[in-house]
Amino acid sequence: MHSLDAFASGKLAALEAMSLRRRLKPTRRLPGAVVERDGKRLLSFSCNDYLGLSQHPAVIAAAQAAAAEHGAGSGASRLVTGDNPLIEELEARLARLKGTQACVVFGSGYLANTGVIPTFAGKQDVVFVDELAHACIWAGAQLSGAKVVSFPHNDSDALAELLAEHRSSFRHAIVATDGVFSMDGDVAPLDWLSAVCEANDAWLLVDDAHGVGVLGDGRGTAALFPEAVIPLQMGTLSKALGSYGGYLCGSQSVVDFLKTRARTVVYTTGLPPASAAAAIAALDLIEADPAFAAQPLRKARLFTKAAGLPLAESPIVPVVIGEADAALAASAALEAEGFLVVAIRPPTVPAGTARLRLAFSADHPDDEVLRLAALVRPYVEAPSRTNGA
Ligand SMILES: *Cc1c(COP(=O)(O)O)cnc(C)c1O
């Protein structure tokens, strides 16, 4: 056997033994939060398409029209010839939604964080990261070459102590956090984090991948904290907006510097025109109807009340089970009832906290939300009982 194959198959066998091997499952997504897998139709609580906009006729039509008019791809880096006018229009729309001077669109949210952090931090700098922040924030922080310091989850007092200890040894400081945490669904205390940052000359980066389109009338987590100063407002077009791509909203100078220097703008191809057009159409729908944007959170709260869980803060609700194999068994039991609720296992979440992660959609019928709550309730009341059952 080639040594590379021996390495890969040895690693896979070890992961398999810990129930940590992953397998892709071809999935057809249909309107109404329904997915089709292995010929079976399931109501999905594992899509981030919170408003069902990836399946919305107006969003699909906008993508089709843009592809017909501008082609399937953008053909080059934005700085060469790939700066399609639709991308510029999308940037203006996102800046308006966020109330910032300007915006730069990236190929994805992952590319946004791995481009933004290294543009503003280097070897002489320090990046503080919430311990539960998304993997691409960590990747961006590590890529920057700055010192990376993790701070306890949502703990602004601990952050203040760490800044007092480290800040003076470095030129610049970035504090990076999710707005809504992707595996826990809780919201960062942006008012407190902002106050700590302002007092210590640190730049706050908020990743609002799960807030934009669904919290604060669709304007995102920052809209819940009008006093907070957030100079780096990052997010994705790939979740509630139903398209693909990422963005950073900020001041004109911050955005102009990113367009000049961020490696994930300069050295990668511009967003496909159809993705930009779909995101614009999604913003039309979100801005026209704040009650629509509020639906996913309303469904999540209907669920948490019925399942005996703490009131949901966002459309993401975790049901922590414990061990990876027990979480997989719970997921399989729900699938037998017609629900797709994917089990999330380490290393995506800390060891011993494997969980069901539910993402609520405007398209979920209320009666199905309540039926699922009744099925999940036993795991909430006695998670350990399901171990090895
Ligand atoms: C999904 C996600 C991303 C990545 O966004 P993509 O557009 O899918 O690359 C970044 N941050 C958080 C918190 C996310 O949940």
Tab-separated table of C-alpha atoms and ligand atoms in Angstrom:
chain	number	residue	atom	x	y	z
A	1	MET	CA	0.000	0.000	0.000
A	2	HIS	CA	1.189	3.538	-0.744
A	3	SER	CA	2.289	5.212	2.494
A	4	LEU	CA	-0.265	7.998	1.960
A	5	ASP	CA	-3.136	5.506	1.700
A	6	ALA	CA	-1.840	3.640	4.761
A	7	PHE	CA	-1.853	6.924	6.690
A	8	ALA	CA	-5.387	7.856	5.556
A	9	SER	CA	-6.932	4.433	6.172
A	10	GLY	CA	-5.276	4.142	9.605
A	11	LYS	CA	-6.708	7.536	10.605
A	12	LEU	CA	-10.156	6.579	9.311
A	13	ALA	CA	-10.160	3.296	11.239
A	14	ALA	CA	-9.277	5.122	14.470
A	15	LEU	CA	-12.060	7.676	13.910
A	16	GLU	CA	-14.543	4.924	13.060
A	17	ALA	CA	-13.748	3.238	16.397
A	18	MET	CA	-14.702	6.482	18.213
A	19	SER	CA	-17.935	6.980	16.179
A	20	LEU	CA	-16.258	10.050	14.681
A	21	ARG	CA	-15.947	9.035	11.053
A	22	ARG	CA	-18.035	11.270	8.774
A	23	ARG	CA	-19.845	10.198	5.648
A	24	LEU	CA	-21.417	12.417	3.011
A	25	LYS	CA	-25.043	11.686	2.202
A	26	PRO	CA	-26.422	12.948	-1.112
A	27	THR	CA	-29.491	14.996	-0.186
A	28	ARG	CA	-32.066	16.610	-2.447
A	29	ARG	CA	-33.601	19.686	-0.869
A	30	LEU	CA	-37.226	20.493	-1.695
A	31	PRO	CA	-39.550	23.400	-0.837
A	32	GLY	CA	-41.169	23.399	2.615
A	33	ALA	CA	-37.981	22.422	4.525
A	34	VAL	CA	-38.271	18.904	3.127
A	35	VAL	CA	-35.251	16.837	2.124
A	36	GLU	CA	-35.023	13.568	0.230
A	37	ARG	CA	-32.398	11.002	1.236
A	38	ASP	CA	-32.147	7.364	0.196
A	39	GLY	CA	-35.555	7.803	-1.467
A	40	LYS	CA	-37.108	8.932	1.837
A	41	ARG	CA	-38.679	12.345	2.473
A	42	LEU	CA	-37.972	13.988	5.830
A	43	LEU	CA	-38.865	17.323	7.413
A	44	SER	CA	-35.448	18.891	7.942
A	45	PHE	CA	-34.302	20.647	11.108
A	46	SER	CA	-30.728	20.547	9.865
A	47	CYS	CA	-30.687	23.199	7.131
A	48	ASN	CA	-29.503	26.759	7.769
A	49	ASP	CA	-31.987	28.021	5.184
A	50	TYR	CA	-33.961	29.726	7.988
A	51	LEU	CA	-36.409	31.496	5.710
A	52	GLY	CA	-36.593	28.845	2.993
A	53	LEU	CA	-35.246	31.439	0.561
A	54	SER	CA	-32.981	29.025	-1.328
A	55	GLN	CA	-36.257	27.489	-2.582
A	56	HIS	CA	-38.210	30.747	-3.032
A	57	PRO	CA	-39.472	31.301	-6.602
A	58	ALA	CA	-38.397	34.979	-6.682
A	59	VAL	CA	-34.877	34.129	-5.456
A	60	ILE	CA	-34.499	31.278	-7.956
A	61	ALA	CA	-35.808	33.489	-10.788
A	62	ALA	CA	-33.290	36.215	-9.921
A	63	ALA	CA	-30.433	33.692	-10.016
A	64	GLN	CA	-31.638	32.294	-13.352
A	65	ALA	CA	-31.971	35.746	-14.915
A	66	ALA	CA	-28.488	36.759	-13.722
A	67	ALA	CA	-26.914	33.591	-15.092
A	68	ALA	CA	-28.668	34.117	-18.426
A	69	GLU	CA	-27.510	37.732	-18.618
A	70	HIS	CA	-24.003	37.536	-17.113
A	71	GLY	CA	-22.963	33.885	-17.443
A	72	ALA	CA	-22.437	31.106	-14.930
A	73	GLY	CA	-19.178	32.371	-13.442
A	74	SER	CA	-17.532	35.747	-12.904
A	75	GLY	CA	-14.426	34.849	-14.878
A	76	ALA	CA	-11.629	36.376	-12.791
A	77	SER	CA	-10.652	37.960	-9.515
A	78	ARG	CA	-12.755	41.008	-8.747
A	79	LEU	CA	-9.643	43.171	-9.070
A	80	VAL	CA	-9.131	41.991	-12.662
A	81	THR	CA	-12.473	41.630	-14.511
A	82	GLY	CA	-14.647	39.670	-12.028
A	83	ASP	CA	-16.302	42.659	-10.337
A	84	ASN	CA	-19.781	42.100	-11.724
A	85	PRO	CA	-22.134	45.114	-11.236
A	86	LEU	CA	-24.475	42.830	-9.251
A	87	ILE	CA	-21.762	42.387	-6.607
A	88	GLU	CA	-21.479	46.163	-6.217
A	89	GLU	CA	-25.264	46.436	-5.931
A	90	LEU	CA	-25.297	43.677	-3.303
A	91	GLU	CA	-22.606	45.458	-1.290
A	92	ALA	CA	-24.656	48.657	-1.233
A	93	ARG	CA	-27.710	46.713	-0.071
A	94	LEU	CA	-25.817	44.942	2.736
A	95	ALA	CA	-24.256	48.201	3.952
A	96	ARG	CA	-27.733	49.747	4.076
A	97	LEU	CA	-29.136	46.762	6.003
A	98	LYS	CA	-26.293	46.924	8.527
A	99	GLY	CA	-26.163	50.703	8.757
A	100	THR	CA	-22.476	50.885	7.819
A	101	GLN	CA	-20.682	53.082	5.287
A	102	ALA	CA	-19.565	50.207	3.101
A	103	CYS	CA	-19.369	46.456	2.505
A	104	VAL	CA	-17.114	43.965	0.754
A	105	VAL	CA	-18.471	40.638	-0.492
A	106	PHE	CA	-16.329	37.477	-0.345
A	107	GLY	CA	-16.673	34.041	-1.958
A	108	SER	CA	-17.972	32.579	1.328
A	109	GLY	CA	-18.187	33.313	5.031
A	110	TYR	CA	-15.160	31.109	5.628
A	111	LEU	CA	-13.183	33.155	3.102
A	112	ALA	CA	-14.363	36.378	4.768
A	113	ASN	CA	-12.978	35.485	8.204
A	114	THR	CA	-9.775	33.980	6.845
A	115	GLY	CA	-9.269	37.161	4.802
A	116	VAL	CA	-10.357	39.836	7.254
A	117	ILE	CA	-8.417	38.827	10.371
A	118	PRO	CA	-4.989	38.525	8.662
A	119	THR	CA	-5.576	41.890	6.944
A	120	PHE	CA	-5.887	43.672	10.288
A	121	ALA	CA	-3.622	41.576	12.528
A	122	GLY	CA	-0.039	40.304	12.166
A	123	LYS	CA	2.921	39.176	14.233
A	124	GLN	CA	2.943	42.207	16.541
A	125	ASP	CA	-0.758	41.890	17.336
A	126	VAL	CA	-3.116	39.812	19.486
A	127	VAL	CA	-6.472	38.226	18.618
A	128	PHE	CA	-8.877	37.261	21.413
A	129	VAL	CA	-11.385	34.602	20.355
A	130	ASP	CA	-14.434	33.294	22.226
A	131	GLU	CA	-13.718	29.641	23.002
A	132	LEU	CA	-16.860	28.523	21.135
A	133	ALA	CA	-16.354	30.726	18.071
A	134	HIS	CA	-16.695	29.219	14.605
A	135	ALA	CA	-13.802	27.246	13.083
A	136	CYS	CA	-13.169	29.878	10.397
A	137	ILE	CA	-12.540	32.590	13.020
A	138	TRP	CA	-9.869	30.345	14.536
A	139	ALA	CA	-8.461	29.649	11.085
A	140	GLY	CA	-8.273	33.378	10.317
A	141	ALA	CA	-6.660	34.139	13.671
A	142	GLN	CA	-4.036	31.425	13.205
A	143	LEU	CA	-3.363	32.465	9.621
A	144	SER	CA	-2.682	36.034	10.771
A	145	GLY	CA	0.432	35.034	12.723
A	146	ALA	CA	-0.808	37.094	15.692
A	147	LYS	CA	-0.828	35.742	19.231
A	148	VAL	CA	-4.191	33.996	19.688
A	149	VAL	CA	-5.825	34.022	23.136
A	150	SER	CA	-9.118	32.254	23.775
A	151	PHE	CA	-11.537	33.750	26.296
A	152	PRO	CA	-14.281	31.915	28.246
A	153	HIS	CA	-17.561	31.772	26.355
A	154	ASN	CA	-19.546	35.040	26.434
A	155	ASP	CA	-17.562	36.205	29.506
A	156	SER	CA	-16.812	39.916	29.101
A	157	ASP	CA	-15.295	40.178	32.604
A	158	ALA	CA	-12.786	37.438	31.795
A	159	LEU	CA	-12.065	39.189	28.493
A	160	ALA	CA	-11.389	42.443	30.351
A	161	GLU	CA	-8.898	40.634	32.625
A	162	LEU	CA	-7.124	39.062	29.661
A	163	LEU	CA	-6.903	42.440	27.928
A	164	ALA	CA	-5.480	43.983	31.094
A	165	GLU	CA	-2.858	41.222	31.152
A	166	HIS	CA	-1.884	41.145	27.459
A	167	ARG	CA	-3.023	44.273	25.630
A	168	SER	CA	0.001	46.482	26.347
A	169	SER	CA	2.455	43.920	24.913
A	170	PHE	CA	0.929	44.197	21.446
A	171	ARG	CA	0.380	46.837	18.773
A	172	HIS	CA	-3.235	46.077	17.819
A	173	ALA	CA	-5.910	43.833	19.319
A	174	ILE	CA	-8.910	42.166	17.696
A	175	VAL	CA	-11.725	40.550	19.705
A	176	ALA	CA	-13.623	38.015	17.603
A	177	THR	CA	-16.914	36.323	18.443
A	178	ASP	CA	-19.966	34.807	16.826
A	179	GLY	CA	-23.125	36.953	17.166
A	180	VAL	CA	-25.266	33.811	17.413
A	181	PHE	CA	-23.223	30.714	18.324
A	182	SER	CA	-23.617	28.117	15.630
A	183	MET	CA	-23.797	25.003	17.827
A	184	ASP	CA	-25.456	26.511	20.944
A	185	GLY	CA	-27.802	29.149	19.557
A	186	ASP	CA	-27.038	31.666	22.296
A	187	VAL	CA	-26.352	35.337	21.574
A	188	ALA	CA	-23.093	37.134	22.438
A	189	PRO	CA	-23.386	40.060	24.914
A	190	LEU	CA	-22.299	42.578	22.290
A	191	ASP	CA	-23.005	45.582	24.527
A	192	TRP	CA	-20.564	44.337	27.187
A	193	LEU	CA	-17.978	43.075	24.703
A	194	SER	CA	-18.104	46.415	22.886
A	195	ALA	CA	-17.583	48.360	26.121
A	196	VAL	CA	-14.543	46.219	27.006
A	197	CYS	CA	-13.128	46.665	23.488
A	198	GLU	CA	-13.640	50.434	23.483
A	199	ALA	CA	-11.950	50.745	26.889
A	200	ASN	CA	-8.901	48.815	25.644
A	201	ASP	CA	-8.558	50.034	22.051
A	202	ALA	CA	-9.504	46.603	20.675
A	203	TRP	CA	-11.387	46.035	17.404
A	204	LEU	CA	-14.560	43.967	17.746
A	205	LEU	CA	-15.314	41.472	14.963
A	206	VAL	CA	-18.789	39.909	15.096
A	207	ASP	CA	-19.557	36.922	12.871
A	208	ASP	CA	-23.308	37.124	12.293
A	209	ALA	CA	-23.698	34.092	10.027
A	210	HIS	CA	-26.741	32.950	12.042
A	211	GLY	CA	-28.158	36.369	12.922
A	212	VAL	CA	-28.532	38.186	9.628
A	213	GLY	CA	-32.003	37.753	8.156
A	214	VAL	CA	-33.538	36.335	11.346
A	215	LEU	CA	-32.777	38.573	14.366
A	216	GLY	CA	-33.414	42.306	14.825
A	217	ASP	CA	-36.006	42.574	12.016
A	218	GLY	CA	-33.572	40.766	9.743
A	219	ARG	CA	-30.757	43.249	10.358
A	220	GLY	CA	-28.909	40.784	12.566
A	221	THR	CA	-27.595	40.446	16.110
A	222	ALA	CA	-26.012	43.914	16.191
A	223	ALA	CA	-29.489	45.454	15.819
A	224	LEU	CA	-30.337	44.020	19.271
A	225	PHE	CA	-27.492	46.117	20.767
A	226	PRO	CA	-27.860	49.596	19.261
A	227	GLU	CA	-25.228	51.062	21.619
A	228	ALA	CA	-22.509	48.551	20.691
A	229	VAL	CA	-19.575	49.710	18.548
A	230	ILE	CA	-18.807	46.928	16.049
A	231	PRO	CA	-16.273	48.061	13.454
A	232	LEU	CA	-16.042	44.623	11.761
A	233	GLN	CA	-19.476	43.141	10.978
A	234	MET	CA	-19.048	39.864	9.147
A	235	GLY	CA	-21.703	37.452	7.898
A	236	THR	CA	-22.735	34.994	5.235
A	237	LEU	CA	-25.130	34.961	2.287
A	238	SER	CA	-25.384	31.169	2.613
A	239	LYS	CA	-27.842	30.757	5.482
A	240	ALA	CA	-30.973	32.912	5.899
A	241	LEU	CA	-30.253	34.643	2.575
A	242	GLY	CA	-30.472	31.283	0.802
A	243	SER	CA	-27.559	31.946	-1.557
A	244	TYR	CA	-23.772	31.604	-1.279
A	245	GLY	CA	-21.019	34.031	-0.311
A	246	GLY	CA	-19.819	36.108	2.639
A	247	TYR	CA	-19.490	39.789	3.550
A	248	LEU	CA	-17.803	42.292	5.820
A	249	CYS	CA	-19.621	45.539	6.590
A	250	GLY	CA	-17.675	48.440	8.073
A	251	SER	CA	-16.373	51.920	7.434
A	252	GLN	CA	-15.323	53.038	3.953
A	253	SER	CA	-11.631	52.913	4.839
A	254	VAL	CA	-11.862	49.439	6.395
A	255	VAL	CA	-13.673	48.120	3.323
A	256	ASP	CA	-11.360	49.865	0.828
A	257	PHE	CA	-8.323	48.406	2.616
A	258	LEU	CA	-9.856	44.904	2.490
A	259	LYS	CA	-10.560	45.265	-1.244
A	260	THR	CA	-6.925	46.224	-1.737
A	261	ARG	CA	-5.232	43.767	0.602
A	262	ALA	CA	-7.379	40.829	1.781
A	263	ARG	CA	-5.841	37.752	0.149
A	264	THR	CA	-9.256	36.071	-0.093
A	265	VAL	CA	-10.467	38.995	-2.221
A	266	VAL	CA	-7.346	39.506	-4.321
A	267	TYR	CA	-6.343	35.906	-5.079
A	268	THR	CA	-9.718	34.280	-5.637
A	269	THR	CA	-12.452	34.518	-8.251
A	270	GLY	CA	-15.390	36.893	-7.740
A	271	LEU	CA	-18.761	35.580	-6.597
A	272	PRO	CA	-20.876	34.084	-9.427
A	273	PRO	CA	-23.436	36.675	-10.656
A	274	ALA	CA	-26.325	34.292	-9.902
A	275	SER	CA	-25.293	34.100	-6.216
A	276	ALA	CA	-25.200	37.898	-5.946
A	277	ALA	CA	-28.589	38.260	-7.647
A	278	ALA	CA	-30.154	35.603	-5.396
A	279	ALA	CA	-28.884	37.391	-2.285
A	280	ILE	CA	-30.298	40.727	-3.516
A	281	ALA	CA	-33.702	39.110	-4.123
A	282	ALA	CA	-33.551	37.581	-0.630
A	283	LEU	CA	-32.820	41.005	0.898
A	284	ASP	CA	-35.864	42.414	-0.966
A	285	LEU	CA	-38.078	39.816	0.740
A	286	ILE	CA	-36.504	40.238	4.189
A	287	GLU	CA	-36.643	44.041	4.170
A	288	ALA	CA	-40.226	44.076	2.927
A	289	ASP	CA	-41.578	42.007	5.836
A	290	PRO	CA	-40.009	42.022	9.332
A	291	ALA	CA	-42.703	39.589	10.535
A	292	PHE	CA	-41.397	37.042	8.014
A	293	ALA	CA	-37.839	37.435	9.332
A	294	ALA	CA	-39.130	36.805	12.875
A	295	GLN	CA	-40.743	33.437	12.021
A	296	PRO	CA	-37.750	31.114	12.660
A	297	LEU	CA	-37.272	32.466	16.202
A	298	ARG	CA	-41.012	32.190	16.850
A	299	LYS	CA	-40.924	28.505	15.797
A	300	ALA	CA	-37.834	27.855	17.945
A	301	ARG	CA	-39.616	29.324	20.986
A	302	LEU	CA	-42.743	27.276	20.312
A	303	PHE	CA	-40.434	24.241	20.372
A	304	THR	CA	-38.395	25.107	23.485
A	305	LYS	CA	-41.550	25.809	25.503
A	306	ALA	CA	-43.112	22.483	24.490
A	307	ALA	CA	-39.902	20.470	24.977
A	308	GLY	CA	-39.135	21.912	28.432
A	309	LEU	CA	-35.968	23.693	27.302
A	310	PRO	CA	-34.782	27.237	28.144
A	311	LEU	CA	-36.419	29.829	25.880
A	312	ALA	CA	-34.624	29.966	22.514
A	313	GLU	CA	-32.528	33.093	21.863
A	314	SER	CA	-32.162	32.347	18.158
A	315	PRO	CA	-33.468	29.845	15.583
A	316	ILE	CA	-30.763	27.363	16.717
A	317	VAL	CA	-31.646	25.030	19.593
A	318	PRO	CA	-29.165	22.444	20.953
A	319	VAL	CA	-30.293	19.308	22.767
A	320	VAL	CA	-27.109	18.034	24.409
A	321	ILE	CA	-27.055	14.223	24.665
A	322	GLY	CA	-23.466	13.472	25.736
A	323	GLU	CA	-21.637	10.686	23.951
A	324	ALA	CA	-21.381	10.571	20.172
A	325	ASP	CA	-23.040	7.149	19.797
A	326	ALA	CA	-26.039	8.180	21.956
A	327	ALA	CA	-26.502	11.316	19.847
A	328	LEU	CA	-26.432	9.204	16.689
A	329	ALA	CA	-29.052	6.841	18.170
A	330	ALA	CA	-31.322	9.784	19.061
A	331	SER	CA	-30.986	11.175	15.553
A	332	ALA	CA	-31.885	7.767	14.066
A	333	ALA	CA	-34.974	7.508	16.318
A	334	LEU	CA	-36.217	10.901	15.090
A	335	GLU	CA	-35.537	9.943	11.489
A	336	ALA	CA	-37.839	6.945	11.919
A	337	GLU	CA	-40.538	9.512	12.810
A	338	GLY	CA	-39.943	11.531	9.635
A	339	PHE	CA	-37.604	14.207	11.027
A	340	LEU	CA	-34.063	14.965	9.916
A	341	VAL	CA	-32.108	16.190	12.955
A	342	VAL	CA	-28.412	15.609	12.383
A	343	ALA	CA	-26.240	14.687	15.388
A	344	ILE	CA	-23.286	17.041	15.909
A	345	ARG	CA	-20.200	15.349	17.311
A	346	PRO	CA	-16.659	16.286	18.358
A	347	PRO	CA	-14.511	17.964	17.128
A	348	THR	CA	-17.293	20.314	15.967
A	349	VAL	CA	-18.435	20.469	19.631
A	350	PRO	CA	-16.411	19.693	22.809
A	351	ALA	CA	-15.992	16.012	23.818
A	352	GLY	CA	-18.895	14.708	25.907
A	353	THR	CA	-21.346	17.286	24.488
A	354	ALA	CA	-22.483	15.502	21.322
A	355	ARG	CA	-25.913	16.852	20.585
A	356	LEU	CA	-28.929	17.181	18.389
A	357	ARG	CA	-28.787	20.612	16.780
A	358	LEU	CA	-32.118	21.928	15.564
A	359	ALA	CA	-32.377	24.842	13.161
A	360	PHE	CA	-35.879	26.254	12.835
A	361	SER	CA	-37.301	27.519	9.579
A	362	ALA	CA	-40.178	29.808	8.654
A	363	ASP	CA	-41.394	26.842	6.567
A	364	HIS	CA	-41.872	24.426	9.497
A	365	PRO	CA	-45.574	23.755	10.188
A	366	ASP	CA	-46.417	24.512	13.840
A	367	ASP	CA	-48.034	21.106	14.405
A	368	GLU	CA	-44.902	19.314	13.223
A	369	VAL	CA	-42.766	21.503	15.526
A	370	LEU	CA	-44.961	20.385	18.437
A	371	ARG	CA	-44.833	16.713	17.407
A	372	LEU	CA	-41.033	16.893	17.316
A	373	ALA	CA	-40.983	18.595	20.747
A	374	ALA	CA	-42.929	15.696	22.251
A	375	LEU	CA	-40.396	13.231	20.788
A	376	VAL	CA	-37.396	15.217	22.037
A	377	ARG	CA	-38.756	15.836	25.553
A	378	PRO	CA	-37.516	12.486	26.996
A	379	TYR	CA	-33.929	13.358	25.994
A	380	VAL	CA	-34.271	16.742	27.700
A	381	GLU	CA	-35.571	15.189	30.921
A	382	ALA	CA	-33.051	12.325	31.107
A	383	PRO	CA	-30.256	12.554	28.553
A	384	SER	CA	-28.263	9.776	30.283
A	385	ARG	CA	-31.157	7.293	30.043
A	386	THR	CA	-30.574	7.173	26.299
A	387	ASN	CA	-26.923	6.123	26.812
A	388	GLY	CA	-26.359	2.619	25.516
A	389	ALA	CA	-30.107	1.991	25.522
B	1	LIG	C1	-21.581	28.837	8.515
B	1	LIG	C2	-20.707	29.750	9.277
B	1	LIG	C3	-19.630	30.385	8.659
B	1	LIG	C4	-19.194	30.058	7.268
B	1	LIG	O1	-20.006	30.654	6.313
B	1	LIG	P1	-20.029	30.026	4.840
B	1	LIG	O2	-20.620	31.102	4.006
B	1	LIG	O3	-20.847	28.788	4.910
B	1	LIG	O4	-18.598	29.737	4.482
B	1	LIG	C5	-18.929	31.313	9.387
B	1	LIG	N1	-19.231	31.575	10.668
B	1	LIG	C6	-20.232	30.972	11.303
B	1	LIG	C7	-20.533	31.315	12.720
B	1	LIG	C8	-20.999	30.032	10.624
B	1	LIG	O5	-21.982	29.391	11.276
